[in-house]
PDB file of C-alpha atoms in Angstrom:
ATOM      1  CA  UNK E  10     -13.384  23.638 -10.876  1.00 54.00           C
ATOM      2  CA  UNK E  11     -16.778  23.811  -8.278  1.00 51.00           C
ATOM      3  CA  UNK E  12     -18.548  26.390  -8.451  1.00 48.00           C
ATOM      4  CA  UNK E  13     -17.165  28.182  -5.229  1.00 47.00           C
ATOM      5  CA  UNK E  14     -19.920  28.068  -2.060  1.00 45.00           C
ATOM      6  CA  UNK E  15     -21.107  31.321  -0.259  1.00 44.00           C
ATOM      7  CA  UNK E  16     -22.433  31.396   3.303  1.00 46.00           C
ATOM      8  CA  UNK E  17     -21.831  32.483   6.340  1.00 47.00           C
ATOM      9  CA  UNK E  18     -17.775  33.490   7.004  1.00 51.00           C
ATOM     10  CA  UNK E  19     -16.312  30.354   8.337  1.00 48.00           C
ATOM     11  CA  UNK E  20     -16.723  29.579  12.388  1.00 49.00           C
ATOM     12  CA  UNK E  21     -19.729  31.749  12.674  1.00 55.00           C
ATOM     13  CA  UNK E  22     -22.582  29.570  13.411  1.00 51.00           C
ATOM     14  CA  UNK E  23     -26.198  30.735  12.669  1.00 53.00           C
ATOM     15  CA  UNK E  24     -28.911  28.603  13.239  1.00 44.00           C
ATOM     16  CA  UNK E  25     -29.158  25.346  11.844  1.00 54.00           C
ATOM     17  CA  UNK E  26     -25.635  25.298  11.517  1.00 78.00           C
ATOM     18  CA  UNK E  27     -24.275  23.158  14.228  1.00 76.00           C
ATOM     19  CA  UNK E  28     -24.243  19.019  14.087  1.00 78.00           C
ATOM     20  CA  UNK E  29     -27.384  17.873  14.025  1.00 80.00           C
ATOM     21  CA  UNK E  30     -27.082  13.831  13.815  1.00 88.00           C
ATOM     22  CA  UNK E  31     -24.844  11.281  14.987  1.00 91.00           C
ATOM     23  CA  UNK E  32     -22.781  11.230  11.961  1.00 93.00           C
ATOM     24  CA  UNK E  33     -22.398  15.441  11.660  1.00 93.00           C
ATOM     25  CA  UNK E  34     -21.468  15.524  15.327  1.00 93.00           C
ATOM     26  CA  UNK E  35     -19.530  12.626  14.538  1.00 94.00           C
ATOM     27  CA  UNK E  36     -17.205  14.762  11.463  1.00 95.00           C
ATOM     28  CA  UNK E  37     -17.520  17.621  13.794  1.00 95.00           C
ATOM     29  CA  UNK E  38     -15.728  16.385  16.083  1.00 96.00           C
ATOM     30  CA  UNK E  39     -13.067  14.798  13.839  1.00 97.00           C
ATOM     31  CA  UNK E  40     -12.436  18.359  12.140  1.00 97.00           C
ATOM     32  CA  UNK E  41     -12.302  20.012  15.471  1.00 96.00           C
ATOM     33  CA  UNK E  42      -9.754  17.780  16.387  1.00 97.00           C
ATOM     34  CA  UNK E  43      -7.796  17.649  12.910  1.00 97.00           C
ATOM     35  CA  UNK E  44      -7.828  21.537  12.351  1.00 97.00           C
ATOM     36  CA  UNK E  45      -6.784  22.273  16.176  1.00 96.00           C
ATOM     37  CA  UNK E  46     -10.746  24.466  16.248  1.00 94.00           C
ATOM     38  CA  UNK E  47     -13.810  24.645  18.096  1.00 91.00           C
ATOM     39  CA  UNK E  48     -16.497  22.546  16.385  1.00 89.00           C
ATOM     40  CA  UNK E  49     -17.442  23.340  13.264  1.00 94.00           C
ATOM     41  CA  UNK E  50     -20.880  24.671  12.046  1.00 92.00           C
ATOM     42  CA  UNK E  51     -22.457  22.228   9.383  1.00 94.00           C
ATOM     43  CA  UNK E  52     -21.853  24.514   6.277  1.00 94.00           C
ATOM     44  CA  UNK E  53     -18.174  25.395   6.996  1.00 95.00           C
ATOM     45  CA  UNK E  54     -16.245  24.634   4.266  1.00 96.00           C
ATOM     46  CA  UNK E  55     -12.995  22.712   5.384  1.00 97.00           C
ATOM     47  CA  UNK E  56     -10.328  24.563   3.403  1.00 97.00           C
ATOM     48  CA  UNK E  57     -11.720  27.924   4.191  1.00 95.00           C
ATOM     49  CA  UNK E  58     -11.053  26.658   8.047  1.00 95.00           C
ATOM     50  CA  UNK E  59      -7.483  26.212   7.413  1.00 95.00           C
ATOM     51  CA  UNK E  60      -8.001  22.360   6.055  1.00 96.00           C
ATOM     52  CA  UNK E  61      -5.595  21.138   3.173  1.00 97.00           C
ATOM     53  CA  UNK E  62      -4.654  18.019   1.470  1.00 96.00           C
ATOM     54  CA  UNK E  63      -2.408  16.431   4.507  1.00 97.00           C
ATOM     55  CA  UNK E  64      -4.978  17.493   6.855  1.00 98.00           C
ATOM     56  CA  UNK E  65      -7.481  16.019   4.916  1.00 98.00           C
ATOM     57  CA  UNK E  66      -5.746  12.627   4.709  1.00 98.00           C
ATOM     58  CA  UNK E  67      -6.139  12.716   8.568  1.00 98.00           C
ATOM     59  CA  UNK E  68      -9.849  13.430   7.874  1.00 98.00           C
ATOM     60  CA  UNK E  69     -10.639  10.403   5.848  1.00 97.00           C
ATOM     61  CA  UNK E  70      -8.126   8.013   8.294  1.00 97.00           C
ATOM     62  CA  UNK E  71     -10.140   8.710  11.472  1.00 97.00           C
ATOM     63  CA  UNK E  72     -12.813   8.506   9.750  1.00 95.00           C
ATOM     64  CA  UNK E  73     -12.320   4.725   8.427  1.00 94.00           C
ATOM     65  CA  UNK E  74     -11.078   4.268  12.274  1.00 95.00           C
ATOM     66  CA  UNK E  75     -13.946   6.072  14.202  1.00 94.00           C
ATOM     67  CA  UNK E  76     -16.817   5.330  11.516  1.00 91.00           C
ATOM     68  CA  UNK E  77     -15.634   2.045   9.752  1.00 89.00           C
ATOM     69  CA  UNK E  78     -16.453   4.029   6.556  1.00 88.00           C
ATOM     70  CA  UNK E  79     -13.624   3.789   3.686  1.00 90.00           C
ATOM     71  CA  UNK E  80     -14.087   7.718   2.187  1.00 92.00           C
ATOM     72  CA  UNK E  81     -12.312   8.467  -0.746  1.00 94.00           C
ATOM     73  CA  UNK E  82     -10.247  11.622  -0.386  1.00 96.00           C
ATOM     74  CA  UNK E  83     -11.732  12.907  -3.821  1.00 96.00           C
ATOM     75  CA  UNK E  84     -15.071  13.077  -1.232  1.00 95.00           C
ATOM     76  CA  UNK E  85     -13.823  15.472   1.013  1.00 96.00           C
ATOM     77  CA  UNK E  86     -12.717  17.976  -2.007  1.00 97.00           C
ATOM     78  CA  UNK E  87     -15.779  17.146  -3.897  1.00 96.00           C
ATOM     79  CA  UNK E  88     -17.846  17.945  -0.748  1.00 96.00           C
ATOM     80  CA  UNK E  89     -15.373  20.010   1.763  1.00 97.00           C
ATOM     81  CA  UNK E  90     -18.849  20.904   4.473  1.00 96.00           C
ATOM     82  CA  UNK E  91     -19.865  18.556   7.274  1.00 96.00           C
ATOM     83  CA  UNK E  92     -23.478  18.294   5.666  1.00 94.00           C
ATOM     84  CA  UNK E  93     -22.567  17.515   2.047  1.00 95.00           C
ATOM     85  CA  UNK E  94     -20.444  14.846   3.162  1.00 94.00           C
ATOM     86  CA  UNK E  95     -22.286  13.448   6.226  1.00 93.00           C
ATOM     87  CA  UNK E  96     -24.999  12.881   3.083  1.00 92.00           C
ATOM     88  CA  UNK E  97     -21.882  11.238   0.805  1.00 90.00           C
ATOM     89  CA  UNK E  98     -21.053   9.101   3.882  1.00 89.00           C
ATOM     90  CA  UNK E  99     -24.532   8.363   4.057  1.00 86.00           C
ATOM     91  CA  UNK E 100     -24.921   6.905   0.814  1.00 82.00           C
ATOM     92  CA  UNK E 101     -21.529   4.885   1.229  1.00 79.00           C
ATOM     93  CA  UNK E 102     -22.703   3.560   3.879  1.00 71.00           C
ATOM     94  CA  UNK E 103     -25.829   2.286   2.126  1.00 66.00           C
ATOM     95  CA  UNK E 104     -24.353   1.384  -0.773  1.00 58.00           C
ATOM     96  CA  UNK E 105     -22.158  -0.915   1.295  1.00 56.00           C
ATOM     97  CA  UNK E 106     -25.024  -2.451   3.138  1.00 53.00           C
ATOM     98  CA  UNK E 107     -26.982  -3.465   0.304  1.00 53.00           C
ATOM     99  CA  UNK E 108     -23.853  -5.154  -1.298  1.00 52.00           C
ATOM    100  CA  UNK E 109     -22.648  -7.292   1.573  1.00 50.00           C
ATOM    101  CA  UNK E 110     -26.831  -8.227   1.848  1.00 49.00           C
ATOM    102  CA  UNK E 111     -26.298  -8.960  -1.512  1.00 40.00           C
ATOM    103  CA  UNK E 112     -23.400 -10.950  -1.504  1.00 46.00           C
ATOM    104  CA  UNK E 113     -25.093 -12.600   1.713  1.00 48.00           C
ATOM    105  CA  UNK E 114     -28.191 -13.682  -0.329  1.00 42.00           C
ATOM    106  CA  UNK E 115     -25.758 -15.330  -3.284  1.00 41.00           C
ATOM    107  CA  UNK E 116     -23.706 -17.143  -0.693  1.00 48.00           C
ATOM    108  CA  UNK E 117     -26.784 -18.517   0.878  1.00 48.00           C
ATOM    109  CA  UNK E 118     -28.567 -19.272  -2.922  1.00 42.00           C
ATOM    110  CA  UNK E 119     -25.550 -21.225  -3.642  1.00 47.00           C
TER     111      UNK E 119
END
């Protein structure tokens, strides 16, 4: 199991804590909406805010919908704050880039 994360009880938002980019305010507001809460601070861990595994399906659909990003569930439990997974989504996202340049490069070679 993770070692478990300590912070700040969850909904109380110190500073720093609230959605900073376009992708945190992004998850933000797709937890606010899926948990039925007030936007979530940054380190909020989405269990401890009432989140579980059917909830978190919801999660990862709106965010393939909303975002266009394909999020394994495993992501969410792996990382269960908006910052650790804005930063998972993050690399995704890159990853993904650089492979359809990729495969646009060997289309165009060939």
């Amino acid at each position: 199991l993770p070692t478990p994360r300590f912070g700040a009880p969850a909904g109380e938002l110190g500073p720093g804590d609230l959605a900073a980019g376009e992708l945190e305010q992004a998850l933000a507001s797709i937890w606010a909406e899926v948990l039925g809460i007030e936007p979530p601070g940054v380190h909020d861990d989405f269990f401890a805010l009432g989140g579980h595994s059917l909830l978190a399906t919801r999660v990862v659909a709106r965010v393939r919908d909303r975002l266009g990003v394909e999020l394994p569930l495993i992501r969410l439990f792996e990382q269960p704050t908006i910052a650790g997974l804005a930063a998972v989504m993050a690399d995704l996202y890159t990853d993904e880039t650089e492979r359809t340049a990729t495969d646009e490069l060997i289309s165009v070679t060939r």
